[in-house]
């Protein structure tokens, strides 16, 4: 059983076309950099890293770095290594996440931890973070190093915040949003921010790009939350209801719990806090979410953050780069993934 979430924006296939076309040449260089930096004499390192890196992710975060540089007229070479560093940071967090969440699948394939074990996943994630920081240093911009090192710290804080809130059905919407700002949106923000930073643009432009990335990241995660209950597993790259089975408290759960009756709250406590999931409980969860409009309202909140991401770019003159970034907001809200 699944719920159909009404999306009335552009189809997801068209939303990224402009961005992909604009960054294509630089993304080829980013991909070459990624391949060269996953090399190691320790055979397991490239095996584990390439298993995830080659598994078909959209590379949205490094594309934001390239687009931020393009939007601000950057003419140097540093944005390529910074984009690769951003992708390595993202990949490292995925490897670590799957261990913490005990996830079996990632992007439609077995998670690295299922093939090589938890220890290898954590250590290869650490290797990738090390390589990311090496590339940042090579670029030679202390300001960019500051942006991305702060992001690494905030992401780790977000992971710990999520861990401490795990299975807590009393989690408020504000507390949940604080987690996803740190855990997910911070890397979007930093990815968008380092482009104008390496270009030495004025503070207002740097802050505008950061605000764009932050709001885009929140919207992206909220749509993910809704899709876990209302999407299709083939397009999700994981099974529908994985968040439910893992006891994750996401916004659809927070809204359903807050709006629910005493018996409905007791249901959420049983399945999420106590982990006692019986046959048919996912269907009950979906029906409860539908009753309380939890998925529609989660997507509506995503649209709100998407609108703020668009507004953040208002100070930039019209250009193909700006239009591509606006289209990316459409993609994040309307995607079927």
mmCIF file of C-alpha atoms in Angstrom:
data_model
loop_
_atom_site.group_PDB
_atom_site.id
_atom_site.type_symbol
_atom_site.label_atom_id
_atom_site.label_comp_id
_atom_site.label_asym_id
_atom_site.label_seq_id
_atom_site.Cartn_x
_atom_site.Cartn_y
_atom_site.Cartn_z
ATOM 1 C CA UNK A 1 0.000 0.000 0.000
ATOM 2 C CA UNK A 2 1.270 3.462 -0.844
ATOM 3 C CA UNK A 3 -0.076 6.972 -0.889
ATOM 4 C CA UNK A 4 -0.038 9.175 -3.942
ATOM 5 C CA UNK A 5 1.525 12.535 -3.175
ATOM 6 C CA UNK A 6 0.228 15.263 -5.485
ATOM 7 C CA UNK A 7 3.103 16.970 -7.268
ATOM 8 C CA UNK A 8 2.082 19.692 -9.646
ATOM 9 C CA UNK A 9 5.449 21.168 -10.558
ATOM 10 C CA UNK A 10 7.596 20.191 -13.524
ATOM 11 C CA UNK A 11 8.503 16.550 -13.880
ATOM 12 C CA UNK A 12 11.689 15.532 -12.127
ATOM 13 C CA UNK A 13 13.334 14.510 -15.413
ATOM 14 C CA UNK A 14 13.326 18.077 -16.722
ATOM 15 C CA UNK A 15 14.296 19.848 -13.513
ATOM 16 C CA UNK A 16 18.037 19.197 -13.620
ATOM 17 C CA UNK A 17 18.678 19.353 -17.362
ATOM 18 C CA UNK A 18 19.925 22.950 -17.435
ATOM 19 C CA UNK A 19 22.205 22.483 -14.444
ATOM 20 C CA UNK A 20 23.651 19.226 -15.770
ATOM 21 C CA UNK A 21 24.356 20.816 -19.161
ATOM 22 C CA UNK A 22 26.037 23.879 -17.677
ATOM 23 C CA UNK A 23 28.362 21.943 -15.377
ATOM 24 C CA UNK A 24 29.009 18.982 -17.736
ATOM 25 C CA UNK A 25 32.618 19.828 -18.632
ATOM 26 C CA UNK A 26 33.569 20.623 -15.029
ATOM 27 C CA UNK A 27 31.735 17.537 -13.731
ATOM 28 C CA UNK A 28 33.886 15.358 -15.996
ATOM 29 C CA UNK A 29 36.926 16.829 -14.267
ATOM 30 C CA UNK A 30 35.305 16.356 -10.860
ATOM 31 C CA UNK A 31 34.611 12.707 -11.656
ATOM 32 C CA UNK A 32 38.202 12.173 -12.804
ATOM 33 C CA UNK A 33 39.404 13.787 -9.567
ATOM 34 C CA UNK A 34 37.117 11.546 -7.524
ATOM 35 C CA UNK A 35 38.426 8.411 -9.250
ATOM 36 C CA UNK A 36 42.048 9.423 -8.798
ATOM 37 C CA UNK A 37 41.568 10.275 -5.116
ATOM 38 C CA UNK A 38 39.917 6.974 -4.209
ATOM 39 C CA UNK A 39 43.089 5.141 -5.212
ATOM 40 C CA UNK A 40 44.977 3.407 -2.418
ATOM 41 C CA UNK A 41 47.434 0.546 -1.981
ATOM 42 C CA UNK A 42 44.947 -0.841 0.540
ATOM 43 C CA UNK A 43 42.697 -2.751 -1.870
ATOM 44 C CA UNK A 44 39.543 -2.561 0.229
ATOM 45 C CA UNK A 45 39.494 1.261 0.190
ATOM 46 C CA UNK A 46 38.827 1.770 -3.545
ATOM 47 C CA UNK A 47 36.470 -1.251 -3.538
ATOM 48 C CA UNK A 48 34.241 0.161 -0.814
ATOM 49 C CA UNK A 49 34.464 3.770 -2.014
ATOM 50 C CA UNK A 50 33.724 2.963 -5.645
ATOM 51 C CA UNK A 51 30.814 0.702 -4.696
ATOM 52 C CA UNK A 52 28.985 3.782 -3.411
ATOM 53 C CA UNK A 53 30.489 6.480 -5.629
ATOM 54 C CA UNK A 54 29.626 4.556 -8.825
ATOM 55 C CA UNK A 55 26.116 3.629 -7.703
ATOM 56 C CA UNK A 56 24.276 6.318 -9.598
ATOM 57 C CA UNK A 57 23.883 9.250 -7.204
ATOM 58 C CA UNK A 58 22.911 12.494 -8.927
ATOM 59 C CA UNK A 59 25.988 14.373 -7.606
ATOM 60 C CA UNK A 60 23.694 17.277 -6.769
ATOM 61 C CA UNK A 61 25.940 18.726 -4.049
ATOM 62 C CA UNK A 62 29.107 19.037 -6.168
ATOM 63 C CA UNK A 63 26.987 20.440 -8.988
ATOM 64 C CA UNK A 64 25.850 23.164 -6.588
ATOM 65 C CA UNK A 65 29.496 24.036 -5.920
ATOM 66 C CA UNK A 66 30.227 24.317 -9.641
ATOM 67 C CA UNK A 67 27.032 26.303 -10.222
ATOM 68 C CA UNK A 68 27.806 28.697 -7.353
ATOM 69 C CA UNK A 69 31.200 29.376 -8.921
ATOM 70 C CA UNK A 70 29.613 29.830 -12.344
ATOM 71 C CA UNK A 71 26.926 32.145 -11.009
ATOM 72 C CA UNK A 72 29.643 34.369 -9.554
ATOM 73 C CA UNK A 73 31.890 34.370 -12.629
ATOM 74 C CA UNK A 74 34.771 32.378 -11.126
ATOM 75 C CA UNK A 75 37.584 31.794 -13.644
ATOM 76 C CA UNK A 76 40.018 29.643 -11.643
ATOM 77 C CA UNK A 77 40.463 25.898 -11.149
ATOM 78 C CA UNK A 78 39.781 25.515 -7.426
ATOM 79 C CA UNK A 79 36.066 24.849 -7.773
ATOM 80 C CA UNK A 80 36.756 21.391 -9.256
ATOM 81 C CA UNK A 81 38.657 20.142 -6.198
ATOM 82 C CA UNK A 82 36.151 21.802 -3.882
ATOM 83 C CA UNK A 83 33.286 20.040 -5.663
ATOM 84 C CA UNK A 84 35.111 16.703 -5.373
ATOM 85 C CA UNK A 85 35.728 17.399 -1.681
ATOM 86 C CA UNK A 86 32.001 18.068 -1.184
ATOM 87 C CA UNK A 87 31.124 14.755 -2.841
ATOM 88 C CA UNK A 88 33.644 12.901 -0.650
ATOM 89 C CA UNK A 89 32.137 14.495 2.459
ATOM 90 C CA UNK A 90 28.690 13.384 1.305
ATOM 91 C CA UNK A 91 29.856 9.838 0.531
ATOM 92 C CA UNK A 92 31.577 9.577 3.918
ATOM 93 C CA UNK A 93 28.384 10.591 5.718
ATOM 94 C CA UNK A 94 26.406 7.968 3.744
ATOM 95 C CA UNK A 95 28.862 5.243 4.741
ATOM 96 C CA UNK A 96 28.675 6.323 8.391
ATOM 97 C CA UNK A 97 24.869 6.792 8.248
ATOM 98 C CA UNK A 98 24.242 3.262 7.034
ATOM 99 C CA UNK A 99 26.223 1.865 9.960
ATOM 100 C CA UNK A 100 24.413 4.034 12.516
ATOM 101 C CA UNK A 101 20.986 3.299 10.978
ATOM 102 C CA UNK A 102 21.817 -0.373 10.311
ATOM 103 C CA UNK A 103 20.532 0.115 6.759
ATOM 104 C CA UNK A 104 20.661 -2.802 4.329
ATOM 105 C CA UNK A 105 20.167 -0.851 1.084
ATOM 106 C CA UNK A 106 21.645 2.301 -0.421
ATOM 107 C CA UNK A 107 20.607 3.608 -3.865
ATOM 108 C CA UNK A 108 18.986 0.304 -4.747
ATOM 109 C CA UNK A 109 22.088 -1.759 -3.991
ATOM 110 C CA UNK A 110 23.293 -3.536 -0.874
ATOM 111 C CA UNK A 111 24.850 -1.024 1.517
ATOM 112 C CA UNK A 112 28.638 -1.242 1.822
ATOM 113 C CA UNK A 113 28.284 -2.435 5.420
ATOM 114 C CA UNK A 114 26.410 -5.510 4.191
ATOM 115 C CA UNK A 115 29.282 -6.458 1.872
ATOM 116 C CA UNK A 116 32.384 -5.410 3.806
ATOM 117 C CA UNK A 117 31.115 -4.943 7.353
ATOM 118 C CA UNK A 118 30.548 -1.974 9.650
ATOM 119 C CA UNK A 119 34.211 -1.473 10.506
ATOM 120 C CA UNK A 120 35.291 -1.130 6.860
ATOM 121 C CA UNK A 121 32.430 1.264 6.102
ATOM 122 C CA UNK A 122 33.370 3.583 8.954
ATOM 123 C CA UNK A 123 37.092 3.514 8.185
ATOM 124 C CA UNK A 124 36.672 4.094 4.440
ATOM 125 C CA UNK A 125 34.364 7.002 5.307
ATOM 126 C CA UNK A 126 37.200 8.403 7.437
ATOM 127 C CA UNK A 127 39.626 7.939 4.511
ATOM 128 C CA UNK A 128 37.313 9.921 2.210
ATOM 129 C CA UNK A 129 36.998 12.737 4.750
ATOM 130 C CA UNK A 130 40.794 12.865 4.937
ATOM 131 C CA UNK A 131 41.051 13.092 1.165
ATOM 132 C CA UNK A 132 38.393 15.808 1.109
ATOM 133 C CA UNK A 133 40.421 17.955 3.499
ATOM 134 C CA UNK A 134 43.618 17.361 1.509
ATOM 135 C CA UNK A 135 41.900 18.768 -1.582
ATOM 136 C CA UNK A 136 40.594 21.771 0.348
ATOM 137 C CA UNK A 137 44.128 22.559 1.508
ATOM 138 C CA UNK A 138 45.445 22.204 -2.057
ATOM 139 C CA UNK A 139 42.972 24.865 -3.242
ATOM 140 C CA UNK A 140 44.697 27.244 -0.845
ATOM 141 C CA UNK A 141 41.661 29.205 0.323
ATOM 142 C CA UNK A 142 41.408 29.468 4.084
ATOM 143 C CA UNK A 143 37.889 30.848 3.700
ATOM 144 C CA UNK A 144 36.760 27.728 1.766
ATOM 145 C CA UNK A 145 38.511 25.464 4.250
ATOM 146 C CA UNK A 146 36.621 27.253 7.017
ATOM 147 C CA UNK A 147 33.241 26.799 5.289
ATOM 148 C CA UNK A 148 33.696 23.071 4.709
ATOM 149 C CA UNK A 149 35.381 22.246 8.019
ATOM 150 C CA UNK A 150 32.553 23.990 9.900
ATOM 151 C CA UNK A 151 30.101 21.995 7.778
ATOM 152 C CA UNK A 152 31.830 18.733 8.716
ATOM 153 C CA UNK A 153 31.464 19.632 12.399
ATOM 154 C CA UNK A 154 27.809 20.643 12.081
ATOM 155 C CA UNK A 155 26.946 17.455 10.147
ATOM 156 C CA UNK A 156 28.490 15.349 12.919
ATOM 157 C CA UNK A 157 26.491 17.328 15.489
ATOM 158 C CA UNK A 158 23.346 16.646 13.446
ATOM 159 C CA UNK A 159 24.091 12.917 13.448
ATOM 160 C CA UNK A 160 24.430 12.928 17.239
ATOM 161 C CA UNK A 161 21.267 15.045 17.609
ATOM 162 C CA UNK A 162 19.384 12.513 15.495
ATOM 163 C CA UNK A 163 20.789 9.660 17.569
ATOM 164 C CA UNK A 164 19.644 11.268 20.816
ATOM 165 C CA UNK A 165 16.173 11.901 19.331
ATOM 166 C CA UNK A 166 15.911 8.415 17.812
ATOM 167 C CA UNK A 167 12.639 6.627 18.498
ATOM 168 C CA UNK A 168 11.399 9.594 20.581
ATOM 169 C CA UNK A 169 7.804 10.179 19.471
ATOM 170 C CA UNK A 170 7.681 13.360 21.589
ATOM 171 C CA UNK A 171 10.092 15.053 19.149
ATOM 172 C CA UNK A 172 8.735 18.470 18.113
ATOM 173 C CA UNK A 173 8.702 19.820 14.590
ATOM 174 C CA UNK A 174 11.253 22.480 15.565
ATOM 175 C CA UNK A 175 13.582 19.863 17.046
ATOM 176 C CA UNK A 176 13.255 17.722 13.939
ATOM 177 C CA UNK A 177 13.979 20.661 11.632
ATOM 178 C CA UNK A 178 17.093 21.450 13.694
ATOM 179 C CA UNK A 179 18.322 17.909 13.042
ATOM 180 C CA UNK A 180 17.815 18.031 9.274
ATOM 181 C CA UNK A 181 19.306 21.518 8.994
ATOM 182 C CA UNK A 182 22.487 20.169 10.561
ATOM 183 C CA UNK A 183 22.510 16.650 9.147
ATOM 184 C CA UNK A 184 21.403 17.282 5.551
ATOM 185 C CA UNK A 185 20.950 20.963 4.711
ATOM 186 C CA UNK A 186 24.327 22.113 6.074
ATOM 187 C CA UNK A 187 26.211 20.306 3.299
ATOM 188 C CA UNK A 188 23.878 21.776 0.641
ATOM 189 C CA UNK A 189 24.532 25.208 2.177
ATOM 190 C CA UNK A 190 28.303 24.759 2.298
ATOM 191 C CA UNK A 191 28.370 23.328 -1.249
ATOM 192 C CA UNK A 192 26.571 26.395 -2.593
ATOM 193 C CA UNK A 193 28.613 28.776 -0.426
ATOM 194 C CA UNK A 194 32.137 27.717 -1.449
ATOM 195 C CA UNK A 195 31.602 28.735 -5.097
ATOM 196 C CA UNK A 196 31.249 32.464 -4.400
ATOM 197 C CA UNK A 197 33.776 32.117 -1.550
ATOM 198 C CA UNK A 198 36.554 30.829 -3.821
ATOM 199 C CA UNK A 199 35.579 33.591 -6.276
ATOM 200 C CA UNK A 200 36.131 36.193 -3.525
ATOM 201 C CA UNK A 201 32.667 37.641 -4.022
ATOM 202 C CA UNK A 202 31.046 40.174 -1.644
ATOM 203 C CA UNK A 203 29.589 38.920 1.619
ATOM 204 C CA UNK A 204 25.998 39.498 0.434
ATOM 205 C CA UNK A 205 26.467 37.119 -2.519
ATOM 206 C CA UNK A 206 28.130 34.467 -0.351
ATOM 207 C CA UNK A 207 25.305 34.660 2.189
ATOM 208 C CA UNK A 208 22.678 34.522 -0.571
ATOM 209 C CA UNK A 209 24.177 31.322 -1.986
ATOM 210 C CA UNK A 210 24.398 29.822 1.486
ATOM 211 C CA UNK A 211 20.725 30.648 2.171
ATOM 212 C CA UNK A 212 19.779 29.105 -1.177
ATOM 213 C CA UNK A 213 21.620 25.883 -0.334
ATOM 214 C CA UNK A 214 20.287 25.684 3.221
ATOM 215 C CA UNK A 215 16.647 26.082 2.205
ATOM 216 C CA UNK A 216 17.068 23.753 -0.774
ATOM 217 C CA UNK A 217 18.571 21.119 1.541
ATOM 218 C CA UNK A 218 15.663 21.318 3.999
ATOM 219 C CA UNK A 219 13.168 21.029 1.115
ATOM 220 C CA UNK A 220 15.089 18.068 -0.312
ATOM 221 C CA UNK A 221 15.017 16.178 2.990
ATOM 222 C CA UNK A 222 11.341 16.881 3.648
ATOM 223 C CA UNK A 223 10.419 15.460 0.240
ATOM 224 C CA UNK A 224 12.575 12.408 1.046
ATOM 225 C CA UNK A 225 10.651 12.004 4.309
ATOM 226 C CA UNK A 226 7.338 12.028 2.459
ATOM 227 C CA UNK A 227 8.570 9.694 -0.266
ATOM 228 C CA UNK A 228 9.622 7.072 2.257
ATOM 229 C CA UNK A 229 5.930 6.554 2.930
ATOM 230 C CA UNK A 230 4.410 7.644 -0.365
ATOM 231 C CA UNK A 231 6.976 6.806 -3.029
ATOM 232 C CA UNK A 232 7.895 3.773 -5.122
ATOM 233 C CA UNK A 233 10.789 1.578 -4.015
ATOM 234 C CA UNK A 234 12.279 1.309 -7.506
ATOM 235 C CA UNK A 235 12.603 5.082 -7.688
ATOM 236 C CA UNK A 236 13.550 5.591 -4.050
ATOM 237 C CA UNK A 237 16.592 3.328 -4.235
ATOM 238 C CA UNK A 238 15.398 1.767 -0.989
ATOM 239 C CA UNK A 239 12.268 0.056 0.224
ATOM 240 C CA UNK A 240 9.155 2.102 0.977
ATOM 241 C CA UNK A 241 8.767 2.233 4.737
ATOM 242 C CA UNK A 242 12.478 1.854 5.578
ATOM 243 C CA UNK A 243 12.268 4.864 7.911
ATOM 244 C CA UNK A 244 9.308 3.186 9.617
ATOM 245 C CA UNK A 245 11.087 -0.143 10.059
ATOM 246 C CA UNK A 246 14.223 1.610 11.353
ATOM 247 C CA UNK A 247 12.156 3.538 13.918
ATOM 248 C CA UNK A 248 13.107 6.918 12.453
ATOM 249 C CA UNK A 249 11.197 9.953 13.620
ATOM 250 C CA UNK A 250 10.600 12.056 10.492
ATOM 251 C CA UNK A 251 8.209 14.941 9.899
ATOM 252 C CA UNK A 252 5.257 12.803 8.687
ATOM 253 C CA UNK A 253 5.505 10.876 11.966
ATOM 254 C CA UNK A 254 5.832 14.048 14.055
ATOM 255 C CA UNK A 255 2.704 15.520 12.418
ATOM 256 C CA UNK A 256 0.705 12.274 12.693
ATOM 257 C CA UNK A 257 1.645 11.862 16.343
ATOM 258 C CA UNK A 258 0.781 15.459 17.257
ATOM 259 C CA UNK A 259 -2.561 15.336 15.479
ATOM 260 C CA UNK A 260 -3.460 11.795 16.525
ATOM 261 C CA UNK A 261 -5.876 10.367 19.058
ATOM 262 C CA UNK A 262 -4.696 8.650 22.219
ATOM 263 C CA UNK A 263 -4.907 5.235 20.560
ATOM 264 C CA UNK A 264 -3.017 6.485 17.494
ATOM 265 C CA UNK A 265 -0.246 7.864 19.689
ATOM 266 C CA UNK A 266 -0.087 4.524 21.489
ATOM 267 C CA UNK A 267 0.357 2.885 18.073
ATOM 268 C CA UNK A 268 3.308 5.146 17.196
ATOM 269 C CA UNK A 269 4.925 4.504 20.578
ATOM 270 C CA UNK A 270 4.584 0.736 20.122
ATOM 271 C CA UNK A 271 6.012 0.550 16.614
ATOM 272 C CA UNK A 272 8.690 3.254 16.825
ATOM 273 C CA UNK A 273 9.750 3.506 20.471
ATOM 274 C CA UNK A 274 9.367 -0.163 21.362
ATOM 275 C CA UNK A 275 10.079 -1.513 17.888
ATOM 276 C CA UNK A 276 7.149 -3.926 18.053
ATOM 277 C CA UNK A 277 6.091 -3.995 14.412
ATOM 278 C CA UNK A 278 3.451 -6.539 13.412
ATOM 279 C CA UNK A 279 1.969 -7.541 10.073
ATOM 280 C CA UNK A 280 -0.114 -4.689 8.661
ATOM 281 C CA UNK A 281 1.425 -1.965 10.845
ATOM 282 C CA UNK A 282 2.954 -0.121 7.874
ATOM 283 C CA UNK A 283 -0.501 0.023 6.275
ATOM 284 C CA UNK A 284 -1.899 1.388 9.549
ATOM 285 C CA UNK A 285 0.838 4.013 9.629
ATOM 286 C CA UNK A 286 0.042 5.056 6.055
ATOM 287 C CA UNK A 287 -3.677 5.251 6.767
ATOM 288 C CA UNK A 288 -3.033 7.378 9.863
ATOM 289 C CA UNK A 289 -0.796 9.728 7.885
ATOM 290 C CA UNK A 290 -3.445 10.033 5.192
ATOM 291 C CA UNK A 291 -6.130 10.786 7.793
ATOM 292 C CA UNK A 292 -4.046 13.632 9.264
ATOM 293 C CA UNK A 293 -2.674 14.957 5.938
ATOM 294 C CA UNK A 294 0.831 14.357 7.227
ATOM 295 C CA UNK A 295 2.424 13.618 3.844
ATOM 296 C CA UNK A 296 0.699 16.473 2.009
ATOM 297 C CA UNK A 297 1.689 18.913 4.764
ATOM 298 C CA UNK A 298 5.280 17.661 4.734
ATOM 299 C CA UNK A 299 5.446 18.353 0.988
ATOM 300 C CA UNK A 300 3.749 21.733 1.564
ATOM 301 C CA UNK A 301 6.496 22.651 4.026
ATOM 302 C CA UNK A 302 9.061 21.560 1.444
ATOM 303 C CA UNK A 303 7.458 23.970 -1.038
ATOM 304 C CA UNK A 304 7.773 26.734 1.554
ATOM 305 C CA UNK A 305 11.518 26.136 1.923
ATOM 306 C CA UNK A 306 11.808 25.874 -1.851
ATOM 307 C CA UNK A 307 10.254 29.323 -2.171
ATOM 308 C CA UNK A 308 12.813 30.705 0.297
ATOM 309 C CA UNK A 309 15.619 29.117 -1.736
ATOM 310 C CA UNK A 310 14.342 30.911 -4.848
ATOM 311 C CA UNK A 311 14.035 34.228 -3.022
ATOM 312 C CA UNK A 312 17.650 33.960 -1.829
ATOM 313 C CA UNK A 313 18.853 34.231 -5.439
ATOM 314 C CA UNK A 314 16.922 37.449 -6.002
ATOM 315 C CA UNK A 315 19.978 39.686 -5.753
ATOM 316 C CA UNK A 316 21.683 37.996 -8.723
ATOM 317 C CA UNK A 317 20.976 39.224 -12.259
ATOM 318 C CA UNK A 318 19.201 36.852 -14.629
ATOM 319 C CA UNK A 319 21.563 34.353 -16.239
ATOM 320 C CA UNK A 320 21.583 30.712 -17.375
ATOM 321 C CA UNK A 321 23.259 29.821 -14.051
ATOM 322 C CA UNK A 322 20.564 31.493 -12.003
ATOM 323 C CA UNK A 323 17.801 29.839 -14.043
ATOM 324 C CA UNK A 324 19.426 26.426 -13.627
ATOM 325 C CA UNK A 325 19.545 26.881 -9.857
ATOM 326 C CA UNK A 326 15.882 27.934 -9.813
ATOM 327 C CA UNK A 327 15.030 24.842 -11.887
ATOM 328 C CA UNK A 328 16.911 22.730 -9.334
ATOM 329 C CA UNK A 329 14.413 23.843 -6.694
ATOM 330 C CA UNK A 330 11.617 22.515 -8.964
ATOM 331 C CA UNK A 331 13.510 19.239 -9.286
ATOM 332 C CA UNK A 332 13.944 18.816 -5.546
ATOM 333 C CA UNK A 333 10.282 19.438 -4.825
ATOM 334 C CA UNK A 334 8.810 17.506 -7.750
ATOM 335 C CA UNK A 335 11.249 14.612 -8.118
ATOM 336 C CA UNK A 336 9.927 11.071 -8.057
ATOM 337 C CA UNK A 337 13.198 9.872 -6.476
#
